[in-house]
mmCIF file of C-alpha atoms and ligand atoms in Angstrom:
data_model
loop_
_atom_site.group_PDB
_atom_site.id
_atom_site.type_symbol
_atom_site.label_atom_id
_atom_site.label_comp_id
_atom_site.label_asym_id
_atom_site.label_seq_id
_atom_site.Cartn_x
_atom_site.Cartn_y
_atom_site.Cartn_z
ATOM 1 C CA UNK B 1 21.433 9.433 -71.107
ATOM 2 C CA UNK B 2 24.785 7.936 -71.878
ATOM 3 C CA UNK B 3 26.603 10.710 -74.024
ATOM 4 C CA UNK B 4 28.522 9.996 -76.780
ATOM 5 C CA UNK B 5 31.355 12.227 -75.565
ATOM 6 C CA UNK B 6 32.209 14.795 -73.208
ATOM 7 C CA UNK B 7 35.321 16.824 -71.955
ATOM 8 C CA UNK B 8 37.382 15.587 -68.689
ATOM 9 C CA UNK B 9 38.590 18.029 -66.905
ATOM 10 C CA UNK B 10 40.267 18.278 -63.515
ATOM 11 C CA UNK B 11 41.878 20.511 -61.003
ATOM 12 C CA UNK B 12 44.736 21.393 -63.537
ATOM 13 C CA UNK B 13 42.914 22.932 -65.937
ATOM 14 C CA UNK B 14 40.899 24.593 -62.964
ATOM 15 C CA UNK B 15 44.379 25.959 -61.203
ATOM 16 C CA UNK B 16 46.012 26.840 -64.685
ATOM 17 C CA UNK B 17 42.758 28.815 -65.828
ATOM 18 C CA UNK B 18 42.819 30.779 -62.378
ATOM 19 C CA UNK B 19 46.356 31.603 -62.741
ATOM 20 C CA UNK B 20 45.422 33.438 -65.981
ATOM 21 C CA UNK B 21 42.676 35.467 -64.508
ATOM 22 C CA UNK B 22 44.761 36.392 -61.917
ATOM 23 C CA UNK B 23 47.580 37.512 -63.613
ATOM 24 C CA UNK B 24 45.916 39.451 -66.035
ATOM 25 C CA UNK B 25 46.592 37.245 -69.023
ATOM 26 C CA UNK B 26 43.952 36.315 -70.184
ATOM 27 C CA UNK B 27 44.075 37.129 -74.425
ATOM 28 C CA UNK B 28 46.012 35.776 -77.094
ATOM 29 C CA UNK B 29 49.853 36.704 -75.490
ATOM 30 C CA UNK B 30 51.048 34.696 -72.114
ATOM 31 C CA UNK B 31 52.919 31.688 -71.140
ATOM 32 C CA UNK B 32 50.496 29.423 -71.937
ATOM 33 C CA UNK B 33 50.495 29.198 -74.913
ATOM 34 C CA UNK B 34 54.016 28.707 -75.957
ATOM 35 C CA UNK B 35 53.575 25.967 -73.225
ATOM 36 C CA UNK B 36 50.916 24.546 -74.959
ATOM 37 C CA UNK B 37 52.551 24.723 -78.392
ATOM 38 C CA UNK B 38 55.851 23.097 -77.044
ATOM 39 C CA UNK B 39 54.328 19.765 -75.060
ATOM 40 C CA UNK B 40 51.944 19.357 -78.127
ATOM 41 C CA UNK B 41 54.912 19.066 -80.814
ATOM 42 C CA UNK B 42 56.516 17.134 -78.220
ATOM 43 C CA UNK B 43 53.576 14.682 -78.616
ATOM 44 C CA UNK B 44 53.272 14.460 -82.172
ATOM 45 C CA UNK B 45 57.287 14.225 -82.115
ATOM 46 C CA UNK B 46 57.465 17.199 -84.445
ATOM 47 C CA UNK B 47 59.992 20.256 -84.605
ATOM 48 C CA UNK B 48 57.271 23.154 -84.593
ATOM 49 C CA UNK B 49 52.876 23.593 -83.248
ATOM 50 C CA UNK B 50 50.887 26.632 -83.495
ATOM 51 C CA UNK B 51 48.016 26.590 -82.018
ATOM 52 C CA UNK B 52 45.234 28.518 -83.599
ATOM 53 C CA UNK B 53 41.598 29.520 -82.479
ATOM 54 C CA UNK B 54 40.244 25.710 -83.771
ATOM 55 C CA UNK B 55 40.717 23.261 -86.157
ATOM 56 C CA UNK B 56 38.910 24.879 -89.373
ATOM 57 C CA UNK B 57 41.625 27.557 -88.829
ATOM 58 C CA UNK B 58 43.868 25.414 -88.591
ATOM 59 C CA UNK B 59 43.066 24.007 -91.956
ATOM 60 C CA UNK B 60 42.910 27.309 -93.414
ATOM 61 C CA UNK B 61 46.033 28.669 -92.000
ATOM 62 C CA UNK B 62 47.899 25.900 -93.429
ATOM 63 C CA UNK B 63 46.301 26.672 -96.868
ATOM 64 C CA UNK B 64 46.634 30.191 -97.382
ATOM 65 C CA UNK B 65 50.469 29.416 -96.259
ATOM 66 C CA UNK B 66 51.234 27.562 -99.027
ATOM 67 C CA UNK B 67 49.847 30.117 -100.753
ATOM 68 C CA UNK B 68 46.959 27.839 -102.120
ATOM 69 C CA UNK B 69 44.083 30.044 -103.902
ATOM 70 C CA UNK B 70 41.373 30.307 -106.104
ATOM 71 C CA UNK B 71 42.350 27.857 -109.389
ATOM 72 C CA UNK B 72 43.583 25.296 -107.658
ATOM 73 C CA UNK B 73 42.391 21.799 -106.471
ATOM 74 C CA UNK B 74 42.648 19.619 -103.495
ATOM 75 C CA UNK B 75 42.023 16.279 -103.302
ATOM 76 C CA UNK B 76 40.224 15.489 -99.652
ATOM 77 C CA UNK B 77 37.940 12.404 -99.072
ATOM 78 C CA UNK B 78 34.355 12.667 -99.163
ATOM 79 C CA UNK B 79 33.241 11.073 -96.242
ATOM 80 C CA UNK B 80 34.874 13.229 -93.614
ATOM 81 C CA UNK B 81 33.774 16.271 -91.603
ATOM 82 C CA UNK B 82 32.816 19.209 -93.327
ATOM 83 C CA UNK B 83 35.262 21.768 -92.605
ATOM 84 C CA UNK B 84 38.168 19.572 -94.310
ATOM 85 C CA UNK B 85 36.339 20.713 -97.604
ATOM 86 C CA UNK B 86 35.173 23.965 -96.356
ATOM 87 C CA UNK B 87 38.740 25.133 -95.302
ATOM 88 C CA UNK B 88 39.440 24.375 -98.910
ATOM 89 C CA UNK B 89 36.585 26.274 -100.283
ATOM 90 C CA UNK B 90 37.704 29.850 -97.957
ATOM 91 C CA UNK B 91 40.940 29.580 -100.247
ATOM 92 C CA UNK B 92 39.004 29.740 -103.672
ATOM 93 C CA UNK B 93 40.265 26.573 -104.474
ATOM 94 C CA UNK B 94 38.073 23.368 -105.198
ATOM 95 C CA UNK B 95 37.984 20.342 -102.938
ATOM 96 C CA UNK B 96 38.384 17.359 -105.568
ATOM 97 C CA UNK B 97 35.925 14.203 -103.633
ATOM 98 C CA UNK B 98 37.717 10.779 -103.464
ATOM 99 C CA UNK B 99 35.702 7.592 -102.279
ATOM 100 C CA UNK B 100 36.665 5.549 -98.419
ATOM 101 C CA UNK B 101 38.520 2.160 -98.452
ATOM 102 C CA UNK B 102 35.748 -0.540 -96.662
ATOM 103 C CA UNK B 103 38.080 -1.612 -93.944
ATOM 104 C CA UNK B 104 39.695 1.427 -92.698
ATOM 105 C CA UNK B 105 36.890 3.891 -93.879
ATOM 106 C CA UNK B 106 39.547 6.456 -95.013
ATOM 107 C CA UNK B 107 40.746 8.319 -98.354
ATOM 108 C CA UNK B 108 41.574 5.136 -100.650
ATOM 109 C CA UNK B 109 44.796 6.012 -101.820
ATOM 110 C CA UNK B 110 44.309 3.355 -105.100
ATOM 111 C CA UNK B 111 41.620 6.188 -106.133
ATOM 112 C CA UNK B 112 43.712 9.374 -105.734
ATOM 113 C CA UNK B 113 45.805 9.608 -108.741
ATOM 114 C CA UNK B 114 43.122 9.711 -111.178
ATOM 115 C CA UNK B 115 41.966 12.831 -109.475
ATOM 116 C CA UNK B 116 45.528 14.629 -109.984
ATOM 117 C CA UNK B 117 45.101 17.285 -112.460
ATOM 118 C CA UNK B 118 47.945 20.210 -113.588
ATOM 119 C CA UNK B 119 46.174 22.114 -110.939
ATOM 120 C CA UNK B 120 46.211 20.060 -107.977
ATOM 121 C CA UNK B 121 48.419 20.960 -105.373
ATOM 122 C CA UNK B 122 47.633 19.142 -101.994
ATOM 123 C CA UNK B 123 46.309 16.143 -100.392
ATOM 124 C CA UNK B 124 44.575 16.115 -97.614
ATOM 125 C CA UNK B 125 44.048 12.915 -96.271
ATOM 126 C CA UNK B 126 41.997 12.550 -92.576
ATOM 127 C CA UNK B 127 42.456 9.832 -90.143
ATOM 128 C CA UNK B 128 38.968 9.578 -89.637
ATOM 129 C CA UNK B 129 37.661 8.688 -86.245
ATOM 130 C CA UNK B 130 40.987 7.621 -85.005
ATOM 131 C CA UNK B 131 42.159 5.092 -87.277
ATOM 132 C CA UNK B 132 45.080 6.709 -89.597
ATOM 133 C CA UNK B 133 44.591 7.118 -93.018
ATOM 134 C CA UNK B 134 47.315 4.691 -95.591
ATOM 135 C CA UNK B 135 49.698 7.201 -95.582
ATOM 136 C CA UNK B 136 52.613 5.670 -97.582
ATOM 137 C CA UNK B 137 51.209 5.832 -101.085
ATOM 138 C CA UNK B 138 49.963 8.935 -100.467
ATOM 139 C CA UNK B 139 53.391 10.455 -99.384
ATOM 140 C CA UNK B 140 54.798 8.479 -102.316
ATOM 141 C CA UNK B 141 52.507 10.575 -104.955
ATOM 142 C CA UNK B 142 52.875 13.785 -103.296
ATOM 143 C CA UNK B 143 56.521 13.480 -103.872
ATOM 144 C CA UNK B 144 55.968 12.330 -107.150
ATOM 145 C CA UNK B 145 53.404 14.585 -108.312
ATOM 146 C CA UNK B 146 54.810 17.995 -106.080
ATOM 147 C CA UNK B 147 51.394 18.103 -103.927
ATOM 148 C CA UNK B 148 51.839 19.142 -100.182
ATOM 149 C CA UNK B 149 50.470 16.296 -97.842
ATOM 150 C CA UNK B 150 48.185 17.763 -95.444
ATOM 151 C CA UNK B 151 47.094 15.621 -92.646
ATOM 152 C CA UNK B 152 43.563 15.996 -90.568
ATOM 153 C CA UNK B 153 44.088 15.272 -88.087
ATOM 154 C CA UNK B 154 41.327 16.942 -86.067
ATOM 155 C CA UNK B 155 40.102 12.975 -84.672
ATOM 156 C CA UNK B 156 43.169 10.643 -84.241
ATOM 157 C CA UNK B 157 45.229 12.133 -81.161
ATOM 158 C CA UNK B 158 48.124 10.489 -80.879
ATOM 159 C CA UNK B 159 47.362 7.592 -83.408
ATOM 160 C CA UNK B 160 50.062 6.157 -85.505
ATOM 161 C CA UNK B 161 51.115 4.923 -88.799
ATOM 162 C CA UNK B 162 53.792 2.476 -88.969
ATOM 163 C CA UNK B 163 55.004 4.086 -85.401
ATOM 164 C CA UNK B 164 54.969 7.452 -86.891
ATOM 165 C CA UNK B 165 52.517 9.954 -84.665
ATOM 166 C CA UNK B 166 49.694 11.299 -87.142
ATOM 167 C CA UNK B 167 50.467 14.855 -87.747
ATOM 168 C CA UNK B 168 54.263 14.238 -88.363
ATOM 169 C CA UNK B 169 53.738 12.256 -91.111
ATOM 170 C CA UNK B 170 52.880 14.566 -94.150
ATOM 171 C CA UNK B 171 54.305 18.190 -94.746
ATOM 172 C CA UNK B 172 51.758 19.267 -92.009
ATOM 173 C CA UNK B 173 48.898 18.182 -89.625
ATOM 174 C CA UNK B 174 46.037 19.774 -88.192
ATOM 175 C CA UNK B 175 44.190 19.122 -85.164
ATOM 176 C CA UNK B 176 41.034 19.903 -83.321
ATOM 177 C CA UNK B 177 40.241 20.658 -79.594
ATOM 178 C CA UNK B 178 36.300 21.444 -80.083
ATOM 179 C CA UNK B 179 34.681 20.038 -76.710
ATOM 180 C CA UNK B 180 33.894 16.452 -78.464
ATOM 181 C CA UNK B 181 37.984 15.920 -79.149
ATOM 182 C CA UNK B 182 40.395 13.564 -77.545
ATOM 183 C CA UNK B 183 41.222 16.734 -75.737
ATOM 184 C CA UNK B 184 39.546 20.037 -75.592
ATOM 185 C CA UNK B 185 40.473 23.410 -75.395
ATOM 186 C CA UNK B 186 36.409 24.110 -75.442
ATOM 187 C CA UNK B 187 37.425 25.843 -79.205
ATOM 188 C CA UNK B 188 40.998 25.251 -80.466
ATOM 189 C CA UNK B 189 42.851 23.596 -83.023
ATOM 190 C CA UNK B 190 46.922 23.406 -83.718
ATOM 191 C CA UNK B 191 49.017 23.130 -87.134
ATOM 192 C CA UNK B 192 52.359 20.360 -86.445
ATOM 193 C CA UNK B 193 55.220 20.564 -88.658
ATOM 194 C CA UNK B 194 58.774 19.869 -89.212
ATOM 195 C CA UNK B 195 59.184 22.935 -91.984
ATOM 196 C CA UNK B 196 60.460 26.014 -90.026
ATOM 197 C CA UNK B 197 59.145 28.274 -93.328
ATOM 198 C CA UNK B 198 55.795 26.693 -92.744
ATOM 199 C CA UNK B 199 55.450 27.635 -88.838
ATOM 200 C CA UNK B 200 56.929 31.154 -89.536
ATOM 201 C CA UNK B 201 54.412 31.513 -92.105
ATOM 202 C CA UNK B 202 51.383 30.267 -90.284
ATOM 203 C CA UNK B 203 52.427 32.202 -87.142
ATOM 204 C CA UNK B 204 52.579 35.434 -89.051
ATOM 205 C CA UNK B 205 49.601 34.629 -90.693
ATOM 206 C CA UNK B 206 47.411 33.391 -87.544
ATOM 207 C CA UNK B 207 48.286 36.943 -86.482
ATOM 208 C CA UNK B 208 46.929 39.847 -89.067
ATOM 209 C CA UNK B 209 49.946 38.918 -90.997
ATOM 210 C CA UNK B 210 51.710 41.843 -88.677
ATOM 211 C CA UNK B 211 55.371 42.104 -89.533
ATOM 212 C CA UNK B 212 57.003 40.757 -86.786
ATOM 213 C CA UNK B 213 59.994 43.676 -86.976
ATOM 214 C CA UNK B 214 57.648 46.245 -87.592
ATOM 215 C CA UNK B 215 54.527 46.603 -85.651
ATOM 216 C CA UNK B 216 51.497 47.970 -87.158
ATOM 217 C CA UNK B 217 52.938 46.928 -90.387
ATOM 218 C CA UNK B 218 51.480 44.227 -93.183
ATOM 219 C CA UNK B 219 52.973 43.006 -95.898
ATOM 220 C CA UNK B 220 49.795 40.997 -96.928
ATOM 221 C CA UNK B 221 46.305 39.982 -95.745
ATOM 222 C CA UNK B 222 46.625 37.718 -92.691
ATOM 223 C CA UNK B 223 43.749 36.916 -90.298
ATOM 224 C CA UNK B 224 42.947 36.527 -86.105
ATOM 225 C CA UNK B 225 43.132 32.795 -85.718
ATOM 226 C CA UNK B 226 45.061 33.086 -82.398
ATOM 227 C CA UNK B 227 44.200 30.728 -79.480
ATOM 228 C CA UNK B 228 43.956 32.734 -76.123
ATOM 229 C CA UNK B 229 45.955 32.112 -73.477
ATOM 230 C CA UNK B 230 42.669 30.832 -71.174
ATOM 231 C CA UNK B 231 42.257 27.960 -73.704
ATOM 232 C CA UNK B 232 45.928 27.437 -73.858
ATOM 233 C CA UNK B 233 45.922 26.598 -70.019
ATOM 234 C CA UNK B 234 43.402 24.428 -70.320
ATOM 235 C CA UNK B 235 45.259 22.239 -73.175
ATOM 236 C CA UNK B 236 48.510 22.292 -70.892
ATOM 237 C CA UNK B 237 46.019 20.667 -68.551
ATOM 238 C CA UNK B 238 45.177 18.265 -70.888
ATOM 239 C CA UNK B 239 48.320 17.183 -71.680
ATOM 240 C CA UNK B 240 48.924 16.024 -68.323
ATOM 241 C CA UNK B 241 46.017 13.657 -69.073
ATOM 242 C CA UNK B 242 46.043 12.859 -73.144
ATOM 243 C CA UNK B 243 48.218 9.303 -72.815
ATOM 244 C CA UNK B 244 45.593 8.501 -70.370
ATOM 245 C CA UNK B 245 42.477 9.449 -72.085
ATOM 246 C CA UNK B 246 43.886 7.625 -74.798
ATOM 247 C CA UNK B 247 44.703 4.947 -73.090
ATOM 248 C CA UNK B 248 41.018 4.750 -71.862
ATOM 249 C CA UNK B 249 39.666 5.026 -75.135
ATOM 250 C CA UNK B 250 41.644 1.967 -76.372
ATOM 251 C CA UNK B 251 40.958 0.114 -73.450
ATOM 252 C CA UNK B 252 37.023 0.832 -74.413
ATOM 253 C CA UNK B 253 37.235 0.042 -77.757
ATOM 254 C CA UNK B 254 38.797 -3.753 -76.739
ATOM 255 C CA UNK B 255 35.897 -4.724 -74.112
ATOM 256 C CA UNK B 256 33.322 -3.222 -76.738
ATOM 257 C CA UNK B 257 34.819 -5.750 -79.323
ATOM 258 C CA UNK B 258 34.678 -8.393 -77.142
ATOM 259 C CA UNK B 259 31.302 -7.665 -76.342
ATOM 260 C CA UNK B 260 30.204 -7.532 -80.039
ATOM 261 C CA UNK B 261 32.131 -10.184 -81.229
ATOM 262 C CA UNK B 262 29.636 -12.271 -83.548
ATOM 263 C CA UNK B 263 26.801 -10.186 -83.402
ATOM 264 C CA UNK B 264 25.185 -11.255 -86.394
ATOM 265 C CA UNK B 265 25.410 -7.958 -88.668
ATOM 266 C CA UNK B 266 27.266 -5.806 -86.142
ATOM 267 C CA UNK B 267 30.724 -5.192 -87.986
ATOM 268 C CA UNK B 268 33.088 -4.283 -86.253
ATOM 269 C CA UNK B 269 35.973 -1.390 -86.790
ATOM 270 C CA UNK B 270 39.561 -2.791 -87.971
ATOM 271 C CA UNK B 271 43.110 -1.573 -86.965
ATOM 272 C CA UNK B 272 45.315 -2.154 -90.198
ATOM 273 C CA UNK B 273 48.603 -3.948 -89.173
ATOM 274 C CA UNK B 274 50.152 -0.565 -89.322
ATOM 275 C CA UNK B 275 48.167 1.186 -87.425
ATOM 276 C CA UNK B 276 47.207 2.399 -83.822
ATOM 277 C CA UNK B 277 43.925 3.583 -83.628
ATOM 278 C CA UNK B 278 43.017 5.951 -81.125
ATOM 279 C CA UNK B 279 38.719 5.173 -81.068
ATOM 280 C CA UNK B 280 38.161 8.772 -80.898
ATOM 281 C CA UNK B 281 34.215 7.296 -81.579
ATOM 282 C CA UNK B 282 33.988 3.580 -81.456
ATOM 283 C CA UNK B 283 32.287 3.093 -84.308
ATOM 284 C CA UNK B 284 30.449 0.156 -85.962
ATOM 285 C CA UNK B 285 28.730 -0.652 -89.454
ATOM 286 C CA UNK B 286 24.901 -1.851 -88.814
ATOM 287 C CA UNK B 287 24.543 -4.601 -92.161
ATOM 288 C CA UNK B 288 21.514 -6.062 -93.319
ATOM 289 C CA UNK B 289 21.719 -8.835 -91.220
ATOM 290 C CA UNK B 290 20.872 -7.049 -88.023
ATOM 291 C CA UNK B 291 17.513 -6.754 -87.188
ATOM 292 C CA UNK B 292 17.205 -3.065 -87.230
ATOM 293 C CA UNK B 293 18.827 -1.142 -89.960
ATOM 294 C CA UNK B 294 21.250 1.588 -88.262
ATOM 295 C CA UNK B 295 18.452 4.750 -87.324
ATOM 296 C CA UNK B 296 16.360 2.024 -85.966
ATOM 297 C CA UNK B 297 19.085 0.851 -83.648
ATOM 298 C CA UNK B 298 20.232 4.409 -82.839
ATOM 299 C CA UNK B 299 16.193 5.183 -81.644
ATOM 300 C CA UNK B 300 16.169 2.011 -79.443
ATOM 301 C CA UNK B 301 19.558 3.207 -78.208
ATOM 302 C CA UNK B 302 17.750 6.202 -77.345
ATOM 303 C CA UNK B 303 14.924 4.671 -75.720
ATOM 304 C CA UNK B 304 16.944 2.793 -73.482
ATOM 305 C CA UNK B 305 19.113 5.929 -72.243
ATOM 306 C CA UNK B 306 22.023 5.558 -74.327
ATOM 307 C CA UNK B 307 22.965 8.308 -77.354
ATOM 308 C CA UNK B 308 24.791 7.508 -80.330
ATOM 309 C CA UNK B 309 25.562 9.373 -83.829
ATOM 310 C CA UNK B 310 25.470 8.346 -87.202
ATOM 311 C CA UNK B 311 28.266 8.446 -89.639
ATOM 312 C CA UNK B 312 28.804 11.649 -91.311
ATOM 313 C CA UNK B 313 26.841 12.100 -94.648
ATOM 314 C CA UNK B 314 29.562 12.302 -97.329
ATOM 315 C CA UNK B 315 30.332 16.036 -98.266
ATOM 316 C CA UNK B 316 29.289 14.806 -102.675
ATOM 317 C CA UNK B 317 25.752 14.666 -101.330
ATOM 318 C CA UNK B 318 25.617 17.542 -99.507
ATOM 319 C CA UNK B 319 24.093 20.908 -101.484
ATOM 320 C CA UNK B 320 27.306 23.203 -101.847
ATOM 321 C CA UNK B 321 29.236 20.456 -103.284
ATOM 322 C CA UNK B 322 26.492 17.946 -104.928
ATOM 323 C CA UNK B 323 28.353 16.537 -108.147
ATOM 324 C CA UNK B 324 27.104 13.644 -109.910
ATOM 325 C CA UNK B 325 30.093 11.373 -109.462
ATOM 326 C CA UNK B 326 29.485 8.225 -107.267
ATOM 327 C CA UNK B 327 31.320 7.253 -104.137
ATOM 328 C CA UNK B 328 29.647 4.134 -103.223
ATOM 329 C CA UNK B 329 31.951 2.949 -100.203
ATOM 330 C CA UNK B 330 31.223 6.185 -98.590
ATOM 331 C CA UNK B 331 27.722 6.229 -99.576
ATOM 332 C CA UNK B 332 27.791 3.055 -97.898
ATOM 333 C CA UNK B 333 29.517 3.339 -94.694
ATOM 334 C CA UNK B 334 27.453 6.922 -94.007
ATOM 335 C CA UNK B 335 24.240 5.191 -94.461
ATOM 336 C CA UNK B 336 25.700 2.338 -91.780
ATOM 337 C CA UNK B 337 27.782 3.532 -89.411
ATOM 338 C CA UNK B 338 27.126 4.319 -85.898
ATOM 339 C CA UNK B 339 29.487 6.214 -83.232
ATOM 340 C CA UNK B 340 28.666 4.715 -79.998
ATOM 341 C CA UNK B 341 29.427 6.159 -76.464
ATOM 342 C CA UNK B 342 33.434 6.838 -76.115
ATOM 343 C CA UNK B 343 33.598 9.324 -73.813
ATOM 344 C CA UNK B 344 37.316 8.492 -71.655
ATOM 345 C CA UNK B 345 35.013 8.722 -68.598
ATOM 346 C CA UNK B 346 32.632 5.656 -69.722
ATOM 347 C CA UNK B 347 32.716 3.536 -67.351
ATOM 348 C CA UNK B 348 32.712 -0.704 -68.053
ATOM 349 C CA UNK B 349 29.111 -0.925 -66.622
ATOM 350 C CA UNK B 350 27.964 1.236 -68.966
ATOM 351 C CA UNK B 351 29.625 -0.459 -72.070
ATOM 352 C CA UNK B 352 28.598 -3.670 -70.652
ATOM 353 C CA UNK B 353 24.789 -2.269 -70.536
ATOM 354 C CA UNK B 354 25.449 -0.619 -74.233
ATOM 355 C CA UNK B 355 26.342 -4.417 -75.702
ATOM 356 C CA UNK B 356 24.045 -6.208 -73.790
ATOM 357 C CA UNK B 357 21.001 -3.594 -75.708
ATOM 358 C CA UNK B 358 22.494 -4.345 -78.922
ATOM 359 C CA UNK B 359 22.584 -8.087 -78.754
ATOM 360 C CA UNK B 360 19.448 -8.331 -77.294
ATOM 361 C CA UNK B 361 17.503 -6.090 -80.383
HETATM 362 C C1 LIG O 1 36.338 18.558 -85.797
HETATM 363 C C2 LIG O 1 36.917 18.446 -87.139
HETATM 364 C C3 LIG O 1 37.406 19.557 -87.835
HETATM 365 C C4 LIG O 1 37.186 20.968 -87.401
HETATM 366 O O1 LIG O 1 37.555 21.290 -86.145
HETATM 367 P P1 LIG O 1 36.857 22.528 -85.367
HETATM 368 O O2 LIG O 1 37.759 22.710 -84.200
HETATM 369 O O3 LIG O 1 35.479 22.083 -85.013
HETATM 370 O O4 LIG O 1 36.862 23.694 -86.292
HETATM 371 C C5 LIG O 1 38.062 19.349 -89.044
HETATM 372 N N1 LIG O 1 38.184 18.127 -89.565
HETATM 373 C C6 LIG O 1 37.701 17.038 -88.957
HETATM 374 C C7 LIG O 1 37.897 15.705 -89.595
HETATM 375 C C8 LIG O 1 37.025 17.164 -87.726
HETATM 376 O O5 LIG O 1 36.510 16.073 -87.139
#
């Protein structure tokens, strides 16, 4: 079976990992993971990461810094993964569901300001499956409206926006290093920033909330969201490789459009003129002029050795948040889309043999 991702790993991560069992440090203090912290701010060309035990904390952390709580609202897209609105939910606050734009299948900004109440106070927007998310508009009513622009960025790596790295673009970003990532830490996640107040906060908080002059002692509830050390050695590994997964995954995503160019109800995914995507899952729609409709492909897919996934189900139809309200884009790109093999270590054979099954149905 061709999977739909997996973790590469090499000798660095091997060597790195050793060096913490054999020193001893292998918990949440070591070098590591100020290491890790520093090259991945680096990346995302911010001032301040912490990295945090994955990318749910993350979310959370970031939250409960701004001291967001039960009361409150935050607006997040609906078709995303589950823990953007969960992370939301852990505060007390309520997620607030906004509907995808067709092309780049993220948070439409044109439908965010009707869903700005007196109690609003963040936007999360996600850069969903690599692509980044319209950002401008967004930043434009945050600063209007005093909301705090949280980016999830738990799928989009290194993508950009206008030439801006995701996760430096809003007040803060949040990533993911779960094994299916652009890179893994097995479980991990990070919060990037440029507010210093923000990092001290989050790093207190990630920590019991232990004051960090007077041990034993806190001044509020915090929580254990630290990353170990192990995992941190592992993601300094990975950073030796991320412009080259990366790289790989682009590469992928061009020979797969080729390939699929024309397929009669294959559409395939866009890159706004802004952006750079990242294809952390190539990912097409499956429209009603292809023979099968999309779980009918994704069986035959099966059948002839090759896994795919289909499209998250938007979070408005799922039980702990079913409203009423309609989100038809999203209701419409989860009941289409497809997330076929992008592993980095896919190799052209095997998206040649992927196409050729497709074209073929
Ligand atoms: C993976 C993911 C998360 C959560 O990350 P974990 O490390 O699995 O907790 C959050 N948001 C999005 C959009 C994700 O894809």
């Amino acid at each position: 079976m061709i999977p739909v991702s997996e973790p590469v790993l090499g000798p660095e991560e091997l060597k790195y990992v050793i060096d913490c069992i054999k020193t001893n440090w292998i918990s949440s203090a070591g070098a590591y993971i100020n290491r890790f912290e520093r090259l991945f701010a680096e990346f995302c060309r911010t001032k301040y990461a912490v990295a945090t035990s994955n990318g749910t904390t993350a979310l959370h952390l970031v939250l409960e810094s701004y001291g967001i709580g039960a009361g409150d609202e935050v607006i997040v897209p609906t078709l995303t993964f589950i823990a953007t609105a969960n992370a939301v939910k852990y505060t007390g606050a309520t997620p607030v569901f906004v509907d995808s734009e067709t092309d780049t299948w993220n948070i439409d900004p044109a439908k965010i300001a009707g869903k700005i109440t007196p109690r609003t106070k963040a936007i999360i927007p996600v850069h969903l499956y690599g692509h980044p998310a319209n950002m401008d508009p967004i930043i434009e009513l945050g600063r209007k409206r005093d909301l705090k622009v949280i980016e999830d960025a738990a799928e989009a790596h290194g993508a950009e926006y206008k030439g801006a790295r995701v996760g430096s673009i809003g007040d803060s970003g949040c990533f993911s290093f779960y094994g299916n990532k652009i890179i893994s830490t097995g479980e991990g996640g990070m919060v990037t920033t440029n507010d210093e107040r923000l990092a001290e906060k989050a790093t207190i908080l990630r920590d019991h909330a232990m004051d960090p002059d007077k041990r034993y002692w806190h001044n509020e509830i915090g929580f254990n969201y630290r990353m170990t050390n192990i995992q941190a050695a592992i993601g300094v590994g990975q950073m030796e490789k991320i412009d080259y997964l990366i790289e790989k995954k682009i590469k992928h995503a061009e020979l797969y459009n080729d390939l699929l160019a024309g397929v009669p109800g294959i559409v395939l995914p866009s890159q706004a003129s802004w952006a750079k995507n990242v294809y952390w899952m190539y990912s097409v729609l499956v429209s009603e002029d292809y023979p099968l409709d999309r779980n009918g492909l994704m069986n035959h897919l099966k059948e002839n050795g090759v896994d795919s996934r289909p499209f998250f189900y938007p979070i408005h139809q799922m039980p702990p948040y079913r409203t009423e309200e309609e989100f038809p884009v999203a209701d419409m790109l989860s009941a289409t889309g497809i997330n076929l093999p992008s592993a980095a270590s896919l190799k052209e054979e095997e998206i040649n043999m992927i196409c050729e099954i497709i074209r073929n149905v």
